[in-house]
XYZ file of C-alpha atoms in Angstrom:
587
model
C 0.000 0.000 0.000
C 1.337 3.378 -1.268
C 1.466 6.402 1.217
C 0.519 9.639 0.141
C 4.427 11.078 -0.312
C 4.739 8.520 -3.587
C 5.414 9.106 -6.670
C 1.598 10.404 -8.377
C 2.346 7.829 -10.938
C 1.410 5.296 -8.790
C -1.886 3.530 -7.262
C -2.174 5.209 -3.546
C -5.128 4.148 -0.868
C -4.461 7.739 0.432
C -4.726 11.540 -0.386
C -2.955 11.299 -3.441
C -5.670 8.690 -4.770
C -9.117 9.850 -6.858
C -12.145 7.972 -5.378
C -14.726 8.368 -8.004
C -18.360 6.014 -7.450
C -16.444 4.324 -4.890
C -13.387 2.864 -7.003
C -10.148 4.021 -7.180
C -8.606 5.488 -10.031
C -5.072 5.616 -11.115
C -2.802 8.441 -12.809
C -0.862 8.064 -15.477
C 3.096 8.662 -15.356
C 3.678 11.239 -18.082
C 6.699 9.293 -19.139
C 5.547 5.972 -18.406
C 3.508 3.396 -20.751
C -0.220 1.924 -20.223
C 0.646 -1.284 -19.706
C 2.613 -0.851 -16.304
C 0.065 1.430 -14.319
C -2.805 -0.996 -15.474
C -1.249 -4.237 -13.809
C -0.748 -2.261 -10.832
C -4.713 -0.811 -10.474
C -5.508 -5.016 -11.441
C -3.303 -6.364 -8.672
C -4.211 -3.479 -5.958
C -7.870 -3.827 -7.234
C -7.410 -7.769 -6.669
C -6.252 -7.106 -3.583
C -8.882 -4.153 -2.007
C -11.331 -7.607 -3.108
C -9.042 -9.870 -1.109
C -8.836 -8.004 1.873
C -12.771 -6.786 1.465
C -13.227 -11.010 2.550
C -11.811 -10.466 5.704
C -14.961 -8.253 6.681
C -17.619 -9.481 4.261
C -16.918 -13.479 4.591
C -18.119 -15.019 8.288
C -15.661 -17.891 7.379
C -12.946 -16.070 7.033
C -12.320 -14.630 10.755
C -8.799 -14.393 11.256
C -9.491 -11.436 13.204
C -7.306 -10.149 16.175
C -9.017 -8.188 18.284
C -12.422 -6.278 18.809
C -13.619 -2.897 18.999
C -17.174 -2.403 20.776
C -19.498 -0.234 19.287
C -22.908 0.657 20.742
C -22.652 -2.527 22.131
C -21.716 -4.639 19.028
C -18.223 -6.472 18.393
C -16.615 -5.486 15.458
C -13.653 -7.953 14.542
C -11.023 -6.681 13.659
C -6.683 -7.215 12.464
C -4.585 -5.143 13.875
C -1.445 -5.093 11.418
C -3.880 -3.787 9.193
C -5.571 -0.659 10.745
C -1.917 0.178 11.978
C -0.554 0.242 8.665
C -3.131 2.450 7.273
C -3.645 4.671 10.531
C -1.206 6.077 12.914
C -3.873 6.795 15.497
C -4.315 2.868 14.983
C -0.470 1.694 15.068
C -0.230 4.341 18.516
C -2.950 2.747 20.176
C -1.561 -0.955 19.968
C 1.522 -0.107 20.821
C 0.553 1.619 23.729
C -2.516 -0.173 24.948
C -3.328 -4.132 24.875
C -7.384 -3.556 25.511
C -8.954 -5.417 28.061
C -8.680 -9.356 27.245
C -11.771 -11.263 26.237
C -12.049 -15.040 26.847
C -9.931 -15.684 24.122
C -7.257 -13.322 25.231
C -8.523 -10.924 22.283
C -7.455 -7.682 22.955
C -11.202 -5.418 23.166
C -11.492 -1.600 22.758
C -14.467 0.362 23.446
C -15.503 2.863 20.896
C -16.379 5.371 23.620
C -13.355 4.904 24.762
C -10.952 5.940 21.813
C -13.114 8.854 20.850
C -12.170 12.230 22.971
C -15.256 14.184 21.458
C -18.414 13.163 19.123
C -19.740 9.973 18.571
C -19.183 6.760 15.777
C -22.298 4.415 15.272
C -21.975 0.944 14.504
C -22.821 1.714 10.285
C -20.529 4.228 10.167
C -17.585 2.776 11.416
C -18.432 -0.372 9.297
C -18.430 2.485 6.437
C -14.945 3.521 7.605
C -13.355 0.218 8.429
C -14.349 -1.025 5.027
C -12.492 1.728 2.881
C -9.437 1.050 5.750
C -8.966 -2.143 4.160
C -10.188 -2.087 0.783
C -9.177 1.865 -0.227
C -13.277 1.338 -1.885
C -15.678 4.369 -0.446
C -18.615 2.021 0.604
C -22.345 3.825 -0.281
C -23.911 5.002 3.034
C -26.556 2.714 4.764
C -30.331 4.043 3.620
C -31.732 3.190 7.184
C -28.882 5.085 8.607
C -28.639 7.839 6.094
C -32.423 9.055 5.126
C -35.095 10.072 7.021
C -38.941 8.464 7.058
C -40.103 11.797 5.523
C -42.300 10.796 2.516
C -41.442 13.446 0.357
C -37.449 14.536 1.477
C -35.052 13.757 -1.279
C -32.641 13.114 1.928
C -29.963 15.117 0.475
C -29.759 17.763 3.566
C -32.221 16.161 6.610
C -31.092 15.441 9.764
C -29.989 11.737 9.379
C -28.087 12.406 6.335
C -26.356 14.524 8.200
C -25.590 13.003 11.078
C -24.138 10.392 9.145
C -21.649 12.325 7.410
C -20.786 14.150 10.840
C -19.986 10.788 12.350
C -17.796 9.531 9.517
C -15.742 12.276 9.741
C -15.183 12.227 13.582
C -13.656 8.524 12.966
C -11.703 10.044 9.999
C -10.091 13.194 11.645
C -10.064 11.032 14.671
C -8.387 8.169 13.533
C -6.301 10.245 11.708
C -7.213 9.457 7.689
C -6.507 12.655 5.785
C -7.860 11.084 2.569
C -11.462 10.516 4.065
C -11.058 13.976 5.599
C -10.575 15.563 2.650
C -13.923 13.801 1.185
C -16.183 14.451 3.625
C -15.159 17.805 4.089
C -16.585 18.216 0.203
C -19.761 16.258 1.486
C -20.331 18.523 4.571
C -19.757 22.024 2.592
C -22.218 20.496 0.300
C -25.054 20.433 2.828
C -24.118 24.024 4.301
C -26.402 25.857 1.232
C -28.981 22.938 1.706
C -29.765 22.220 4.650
C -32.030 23.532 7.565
C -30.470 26.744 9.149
C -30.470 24.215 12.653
C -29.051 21.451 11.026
C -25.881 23.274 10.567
C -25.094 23.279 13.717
C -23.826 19.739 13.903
C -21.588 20.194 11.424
C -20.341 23.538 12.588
C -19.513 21.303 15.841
C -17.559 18.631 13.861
C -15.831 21.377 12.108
C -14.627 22.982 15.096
C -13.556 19.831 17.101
C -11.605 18.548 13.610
C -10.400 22.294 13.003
C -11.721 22.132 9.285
C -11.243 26.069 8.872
C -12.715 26.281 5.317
C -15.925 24.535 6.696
C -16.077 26.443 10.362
C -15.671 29.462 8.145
C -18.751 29.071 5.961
C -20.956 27.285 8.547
C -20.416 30.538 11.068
C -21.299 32.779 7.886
C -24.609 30.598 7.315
C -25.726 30.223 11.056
C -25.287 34.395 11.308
C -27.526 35.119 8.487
C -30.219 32.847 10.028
C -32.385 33.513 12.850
C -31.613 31.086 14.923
C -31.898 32.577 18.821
C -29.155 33.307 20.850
C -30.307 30.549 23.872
C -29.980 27.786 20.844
C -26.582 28.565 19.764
C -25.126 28.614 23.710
C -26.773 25.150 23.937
C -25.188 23.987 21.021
C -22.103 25.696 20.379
C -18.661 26.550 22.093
C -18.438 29.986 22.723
C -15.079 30.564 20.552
C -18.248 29.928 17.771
C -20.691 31.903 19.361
C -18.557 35.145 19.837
C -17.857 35.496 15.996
C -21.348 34.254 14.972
C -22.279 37.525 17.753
C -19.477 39.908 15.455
C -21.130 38.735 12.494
C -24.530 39.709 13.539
C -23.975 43.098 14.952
C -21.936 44.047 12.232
C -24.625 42.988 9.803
C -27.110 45.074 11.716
C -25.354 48.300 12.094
C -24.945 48.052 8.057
C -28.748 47.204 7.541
C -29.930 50.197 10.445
C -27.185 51.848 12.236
C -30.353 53.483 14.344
C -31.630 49.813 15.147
C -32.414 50.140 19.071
C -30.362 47.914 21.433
C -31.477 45.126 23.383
C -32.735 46.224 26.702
C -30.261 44.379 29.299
C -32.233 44.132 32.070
C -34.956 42.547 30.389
C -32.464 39.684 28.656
C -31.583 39.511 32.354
C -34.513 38.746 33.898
C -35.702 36.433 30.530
C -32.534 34.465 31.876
C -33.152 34.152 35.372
C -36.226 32.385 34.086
C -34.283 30.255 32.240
C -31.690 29.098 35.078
C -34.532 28.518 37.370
C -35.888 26.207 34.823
C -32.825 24.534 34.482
C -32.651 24.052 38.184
C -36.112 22.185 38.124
C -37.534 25.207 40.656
C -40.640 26.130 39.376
C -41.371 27.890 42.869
C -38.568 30.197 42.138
C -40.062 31.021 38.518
C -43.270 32.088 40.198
C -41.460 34.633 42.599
C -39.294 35.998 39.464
C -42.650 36.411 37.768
C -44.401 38.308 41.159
C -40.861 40.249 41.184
C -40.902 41.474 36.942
C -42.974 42.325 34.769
C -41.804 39.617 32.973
C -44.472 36.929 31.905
C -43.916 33.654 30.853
C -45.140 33.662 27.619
C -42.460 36.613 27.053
C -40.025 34.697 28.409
C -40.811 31.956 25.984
C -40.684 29.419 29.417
C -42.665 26.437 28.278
C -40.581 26.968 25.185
C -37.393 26.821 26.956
C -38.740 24.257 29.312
C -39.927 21.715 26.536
C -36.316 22.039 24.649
C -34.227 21.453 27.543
C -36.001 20.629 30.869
C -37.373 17.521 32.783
C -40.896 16.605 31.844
C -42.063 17.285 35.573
C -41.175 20.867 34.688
C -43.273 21.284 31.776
C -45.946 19.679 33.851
C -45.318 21.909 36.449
C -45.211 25.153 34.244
C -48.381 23.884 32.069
C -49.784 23.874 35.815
C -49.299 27.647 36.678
C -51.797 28.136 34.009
C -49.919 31.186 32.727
C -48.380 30.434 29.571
C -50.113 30.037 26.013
C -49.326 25.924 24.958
C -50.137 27.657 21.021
C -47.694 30.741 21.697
C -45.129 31.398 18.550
C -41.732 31.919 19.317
C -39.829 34.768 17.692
C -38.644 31.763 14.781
C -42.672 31.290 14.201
C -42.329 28.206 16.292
C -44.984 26.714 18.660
C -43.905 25.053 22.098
C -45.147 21.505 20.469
C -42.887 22.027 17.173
C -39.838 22.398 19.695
C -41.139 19.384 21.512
C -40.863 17.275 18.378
C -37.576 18.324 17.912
C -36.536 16.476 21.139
C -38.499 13.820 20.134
C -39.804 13.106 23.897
C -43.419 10.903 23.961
C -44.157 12.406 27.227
C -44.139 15.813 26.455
C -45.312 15.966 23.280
C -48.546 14.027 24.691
C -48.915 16.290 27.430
C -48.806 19.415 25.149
C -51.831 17.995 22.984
C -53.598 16.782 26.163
C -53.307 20.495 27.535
C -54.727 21.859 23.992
C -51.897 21.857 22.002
C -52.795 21.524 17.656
C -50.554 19.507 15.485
C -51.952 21.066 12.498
C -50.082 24.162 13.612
C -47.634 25.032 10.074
C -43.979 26.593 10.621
C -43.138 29.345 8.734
C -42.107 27.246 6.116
C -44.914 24.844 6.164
C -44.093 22.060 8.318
C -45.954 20.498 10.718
C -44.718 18.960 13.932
C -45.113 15.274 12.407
C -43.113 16.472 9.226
C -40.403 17.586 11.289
C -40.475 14.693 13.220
C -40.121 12.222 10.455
C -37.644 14.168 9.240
C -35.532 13.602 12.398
C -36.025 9.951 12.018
C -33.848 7.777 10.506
C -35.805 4.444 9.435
C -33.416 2.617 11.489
C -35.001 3.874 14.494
C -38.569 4.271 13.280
C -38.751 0.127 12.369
C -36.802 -1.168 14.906
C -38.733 -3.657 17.239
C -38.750 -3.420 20.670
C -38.114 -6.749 22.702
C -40.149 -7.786 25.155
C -39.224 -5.550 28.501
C -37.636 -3.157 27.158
C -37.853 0.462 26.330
C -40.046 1.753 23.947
C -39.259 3.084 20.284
C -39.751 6.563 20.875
C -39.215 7.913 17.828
C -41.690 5.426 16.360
C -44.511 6.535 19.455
C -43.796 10.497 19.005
C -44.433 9.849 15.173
C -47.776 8.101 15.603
C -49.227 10.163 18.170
C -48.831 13.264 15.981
C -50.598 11.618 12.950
C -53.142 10.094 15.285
C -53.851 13.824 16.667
C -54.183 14.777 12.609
C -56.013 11.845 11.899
C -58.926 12.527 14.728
C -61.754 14.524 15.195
C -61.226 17.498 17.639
C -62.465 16.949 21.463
C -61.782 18.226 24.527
C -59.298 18.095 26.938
C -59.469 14.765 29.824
C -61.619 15.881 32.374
C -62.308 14.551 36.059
C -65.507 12.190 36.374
C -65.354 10.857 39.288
C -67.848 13.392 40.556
C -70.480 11.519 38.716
C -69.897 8.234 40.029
C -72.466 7.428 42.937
C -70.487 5.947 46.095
C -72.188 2.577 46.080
C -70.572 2.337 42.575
C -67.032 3.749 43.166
C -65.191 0.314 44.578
C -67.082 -1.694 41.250
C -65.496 1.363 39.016
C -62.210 1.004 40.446
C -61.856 -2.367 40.089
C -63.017 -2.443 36.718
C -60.335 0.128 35.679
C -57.661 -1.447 37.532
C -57.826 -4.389 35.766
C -58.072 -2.630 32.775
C -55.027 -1.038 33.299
C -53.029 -3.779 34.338
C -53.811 -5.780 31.314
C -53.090 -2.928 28.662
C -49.593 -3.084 30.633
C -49.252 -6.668 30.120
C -50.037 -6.650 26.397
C -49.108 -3.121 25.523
C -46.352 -1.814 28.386
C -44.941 1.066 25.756
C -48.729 2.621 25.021
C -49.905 1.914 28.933
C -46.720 3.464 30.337
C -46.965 6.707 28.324
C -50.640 7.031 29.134
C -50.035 6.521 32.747
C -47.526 9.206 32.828
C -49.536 12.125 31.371
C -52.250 10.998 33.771
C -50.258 10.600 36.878
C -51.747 7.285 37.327
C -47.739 5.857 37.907
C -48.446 7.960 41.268
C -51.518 6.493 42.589
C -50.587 3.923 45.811
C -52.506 1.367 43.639
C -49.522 1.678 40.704
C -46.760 1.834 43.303
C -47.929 -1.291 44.494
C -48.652 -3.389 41.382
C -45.070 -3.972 40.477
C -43.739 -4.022 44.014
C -43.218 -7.417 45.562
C -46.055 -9.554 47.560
C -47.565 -7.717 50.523
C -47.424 -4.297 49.406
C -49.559 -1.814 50.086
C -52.143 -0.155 48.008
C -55.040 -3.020 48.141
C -58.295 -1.635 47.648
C -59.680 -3.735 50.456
C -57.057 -2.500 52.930
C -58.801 -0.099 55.802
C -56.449 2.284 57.439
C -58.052 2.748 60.667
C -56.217 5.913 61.439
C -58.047 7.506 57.529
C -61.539 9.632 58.346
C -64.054 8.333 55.575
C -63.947 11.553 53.597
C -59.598 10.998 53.773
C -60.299 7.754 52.363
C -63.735 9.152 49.519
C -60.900 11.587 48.384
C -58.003 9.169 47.814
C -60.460 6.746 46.214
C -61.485 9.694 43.877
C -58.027 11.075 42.972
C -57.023 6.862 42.007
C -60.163 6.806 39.641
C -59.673 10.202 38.348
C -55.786 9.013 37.225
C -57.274 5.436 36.176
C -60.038 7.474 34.124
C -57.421 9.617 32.452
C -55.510 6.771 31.914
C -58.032 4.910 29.703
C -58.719 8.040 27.709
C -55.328 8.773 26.650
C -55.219 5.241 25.142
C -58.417 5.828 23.723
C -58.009 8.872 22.090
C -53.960 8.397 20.862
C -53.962 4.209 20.886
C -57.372 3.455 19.463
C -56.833 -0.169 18.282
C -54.742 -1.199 21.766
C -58.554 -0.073 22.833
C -60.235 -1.630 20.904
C -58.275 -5.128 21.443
C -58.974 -4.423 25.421
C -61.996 -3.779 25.090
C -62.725 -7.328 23.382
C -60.912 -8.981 26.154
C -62.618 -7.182 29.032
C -65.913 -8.269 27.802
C -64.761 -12.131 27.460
C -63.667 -11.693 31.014
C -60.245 -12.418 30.494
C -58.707 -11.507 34.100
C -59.675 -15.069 35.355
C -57.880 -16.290 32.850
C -54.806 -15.187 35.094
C -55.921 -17.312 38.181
C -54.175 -20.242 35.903
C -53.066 -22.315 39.064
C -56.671 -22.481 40.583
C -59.470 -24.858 40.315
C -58.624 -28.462 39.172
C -56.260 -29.690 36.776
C -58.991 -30.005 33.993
C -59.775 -26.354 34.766
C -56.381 -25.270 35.029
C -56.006 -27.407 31.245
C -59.093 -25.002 29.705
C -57.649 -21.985 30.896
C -54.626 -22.919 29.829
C -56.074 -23.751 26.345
C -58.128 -20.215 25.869
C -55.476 -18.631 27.401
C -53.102 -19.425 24.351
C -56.290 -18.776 22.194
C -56.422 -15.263 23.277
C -52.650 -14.793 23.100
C -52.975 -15.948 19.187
C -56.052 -13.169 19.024
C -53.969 -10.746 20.244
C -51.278 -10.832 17.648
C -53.878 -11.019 14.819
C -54.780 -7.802 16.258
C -51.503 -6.412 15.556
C -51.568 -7.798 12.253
C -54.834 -6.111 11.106
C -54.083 -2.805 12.984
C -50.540 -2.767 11.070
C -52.353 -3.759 7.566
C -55.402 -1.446 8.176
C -52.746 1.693 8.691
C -50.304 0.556 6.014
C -53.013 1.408 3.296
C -53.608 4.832 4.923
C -49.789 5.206 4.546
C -49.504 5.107 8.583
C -48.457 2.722 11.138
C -49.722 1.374 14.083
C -48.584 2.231 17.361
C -49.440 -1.179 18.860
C -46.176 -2.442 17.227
C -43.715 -0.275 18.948
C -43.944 -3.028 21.349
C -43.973 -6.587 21.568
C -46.748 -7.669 24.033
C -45.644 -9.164 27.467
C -45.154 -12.874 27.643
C -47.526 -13.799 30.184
C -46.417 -16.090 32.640
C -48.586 -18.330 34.560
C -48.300 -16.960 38.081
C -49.106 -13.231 37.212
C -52.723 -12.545 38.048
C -54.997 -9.530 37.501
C -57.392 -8.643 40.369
C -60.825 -10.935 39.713
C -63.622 -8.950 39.142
């Protein structure tokens, strides 16, 4: 393999080399013949295929040593990354990894990376032009977005991707693949989103691509991206010329433009910090001391970018900010929610009134931009059984559910219409409701429960905890006064109520499917251990029939939404395999 200090006459896997489709190409000595330059592109081509084996071909792991990324081990030979990388040929000299069973030297991704991050596609991207010198295409389901009509030549993923290739190449110190994507990132500068600059103005600045940090600083000062945006996202060596830039373009626009009133930005901050510091009681007494309010402030803004979800419960619950206000970019709060792409907030701003149909200022709506921000990756994945939920796919599907429906009000408290006689039948009823849509749909349940506070109730603390825990209905507390005990029973039903129509109103068919069970009294189906072994045998047997039900459920929700060009919540997760010994209260 040539370095990039030989001759240009010859084949090089560097700098020197043209990449053009992802071949190489060869130049021609000036006082050289054809014939000699030719045999050496066949033989290096013949041997970019050769070595392309070693990563492609499962039989062929000679491999001697592993790198870890986002949890995956990558095999890997040593002699060759250190021939091709000093970064590479440093590191094994220096450090022998931490030995695997097979005394395999292991390195961890996060580990070798002193800024920015490398996914598992894009290092496969890099590793394979390490050893073949070939510029593999980029990954669709890494590299696009599930936006319907985005050519995915500046979004978000597409993007990204780039970004993280060229942390591993400035990183790992390959000049040629610096040089390339440099190109690749300039080339999304004039495209792209005014905020999707940003990452690559980061990357630029970390890699110290001055060309690129020159133009990206030029673009982000022309746009009107806020001040509070760029200190989140940007060092402040960026920030204070991106400031220059803007108050020199100013003074040439309207020298007699008035300044920004200090004491106000002041104030509009202290906001901000007390946000940051979770103390919504402090935000209150900055309001009673100010004139400032919070929609001026832009706090639920602020609060749904960058804050705990209590906090934007907490500020929704002052009942002094507007959940439709526009920010000074034309944005409303639920358009920055969807940039954070956070289930939990985004349901809680359409529960509190919030309207998805709400355009930008360029005419997108929070689901476009959230599909934008998805890579397909992400958006398909399945979710095994006990585990987290796909958010992106969730914060996606609420959003086109909310376009999809017919307006209606907000939840609202009905317990006051239940009769007392009928308050301990209600309450049961719901519980069990609720504990089955957690067996069959925990991602859905969970995220209902949360807007509605039902996690809170002592009847949810005590559902997951361990035998003998507290919160049975039946339980009498002889130290509670009856109207102690009407009010707790009231504020359980009112969260158990809210619960059921949040899934209602954003996970119709997971209703529908409980629904279907709840009137075939499925909860004694969970006493499976009871009764005699021929009873224990039938509920067995309609026990599996109703797990078979459920997932033809799934299958018709899923083919029902595909021809409306949507997708069904209900598969963001996998339902619950339901043991024998877990048991729903008996009605």
């Amino acid at each position: 393999m040539a370095n990039s200090s030989e001759p240009s006459s010859s084949l090089s896997f560097t700098s020197s080399s043209h990449i053009s489709n992802g071949s190489i190409s060869h130049n021609l000595s000036s006082s050289g013949s054809e014939s000699v330059p030719s045999l050496e592109v066949i033989s290096l081509s013949k041997l970019s295929s050769n070595l392309e084996q070693l990563l492609v071909d499962s039989g062929c792991d000679y491999s001697d040593a592993d790198i870890i990324v986002e949890g995956i081990s990558v095999g890997v030979h040593r002699c060759i990354l250190a021939s091709r990388s000093s970064f590479f040929r440093d590191l094994f000299k220096q450090k022998k990894g931490s030995s695997g069973k097979e005394s395999r030297p292991k390195y961890c991704m996060s580990d070798l990376l002193p800024y920015g991050d490398v996914g598992y596609e894009a290092f496969l991207v890099f590793l394979s032009y390490v050893y073949t010198g070939k510029l593999k295409p980029s990954p669709r389901e890494v590299s696009t977005c599930v936006h319907n009509v985005c050519a995915h030549d500046a979004c978000r993923p597409a993007i990204n991707f780039v970004v993280e290739l060229m942390y591993a190449s400035s990183i790992f110190q390959m000049p040629d693949l610096v040089s390339i994507f440099q190109r690749r990132l300039l080339n999304f500068v004039g495209k792209a989103l005014a905020d999707d600059v940003i990452p690559i103005l980061v990357v630029a600045f970390h890699c110290q691509l001055s060309q690129l940090i020159a133009q990206c600083i030029e673009r982000v000062a022309r746009s009107d991206i806020d001040s509070i945006s760029l200190e989140k996202g940007l060092p402040d060596e960026v920030i204070e010329k991106i400031k220059i830039l803007r108050r020199n373009s100013q003074q040439d626009c309207d020298p007699n433009m008035p300044a920004v009133d200090p004491l106000h930005e002041k104030r509009i901050r202290r906001i901000h910090k007390a946000l940051d510091s979770d103390d919504v009681e402090l935000v209150k007494l900055l309001l009673s001391e100010s004139a400032i309010t919070l929609d001026e402030a832009n706090a639920l803004h602020y609060a749904a970018a960058y804050c705990d979800p209590k906090v934007v419960t907490e500020v929704l619950g002052l009942g002094l900010a507007d959940v439709n206000l526009r920010n000074s970019r034309g944005y409303t709060v639920l358009h920055i929610a969807v940039m954070r792409k956070e289930p939990s907030i985004i349901v809680l701003l359409l529960t509190k009134g919030a309207r998805a149909s709400e355009l930008t200022s360029d005419g997108q709506s929070a689901v476009s931009i959230c599909r934008r921000l998805t890579r397909p990756k992400d958006y398909h994945s399945k979710t095994e059984q006990g585990q987290e939920a796909n958010k992106d796919r969730i914060c996606i599907d609420v959003l086109e559910r909310e376009m999809r429906r017919n307006p209606m009000a907000g939840v609202t408290s009905i317990s006051s219409q239940i009769m007392p006689d009928d308050l301990h039948m209600k309450l049961l009823n719901l519980e069990n409701r609720v504990a089955f849509a957690r067996l069959l749909f925990p991602a859905e349940a969970k995220l209902a429960m949360v807007i509605a506070h039902a996690e809170t109730t002592s009847e949810f603390a005590g559902h997951s905890s361990s035998k003998g825990s507290s919160g049975n209905l039946m339980e009498v507390d002889l130290n509670e006064t009856p109207s102690v005990q009407n009010k707790r029973l009231h504020s359980r039903l009112d969260a158990l109520m809210n619960t059921v129509t949040l899934g209602r109103r954003y996970f119709p068919h997971c209703s529908e499917v409980l629904d279907k069970f709840i009137e075939d009294d499925l909860p004694d189906l969970f006493y499976l251990e009871t009764g005699t072994s021929d009873e224990q045998k039938i509920k067995r047997m309609r026990f599996m029939e109703l797990k078979e039900e459920v997932h033809k459920a799934f299958n018709k929700d899923k083919a029902e939404l595909n021809l409306s060009g949507l997708s069904s919540s209900s598969s963001t997760s996998s339902p619950k395999k339901l043991g024998a010994t877990q048991k729903v209260r008996k009605l």
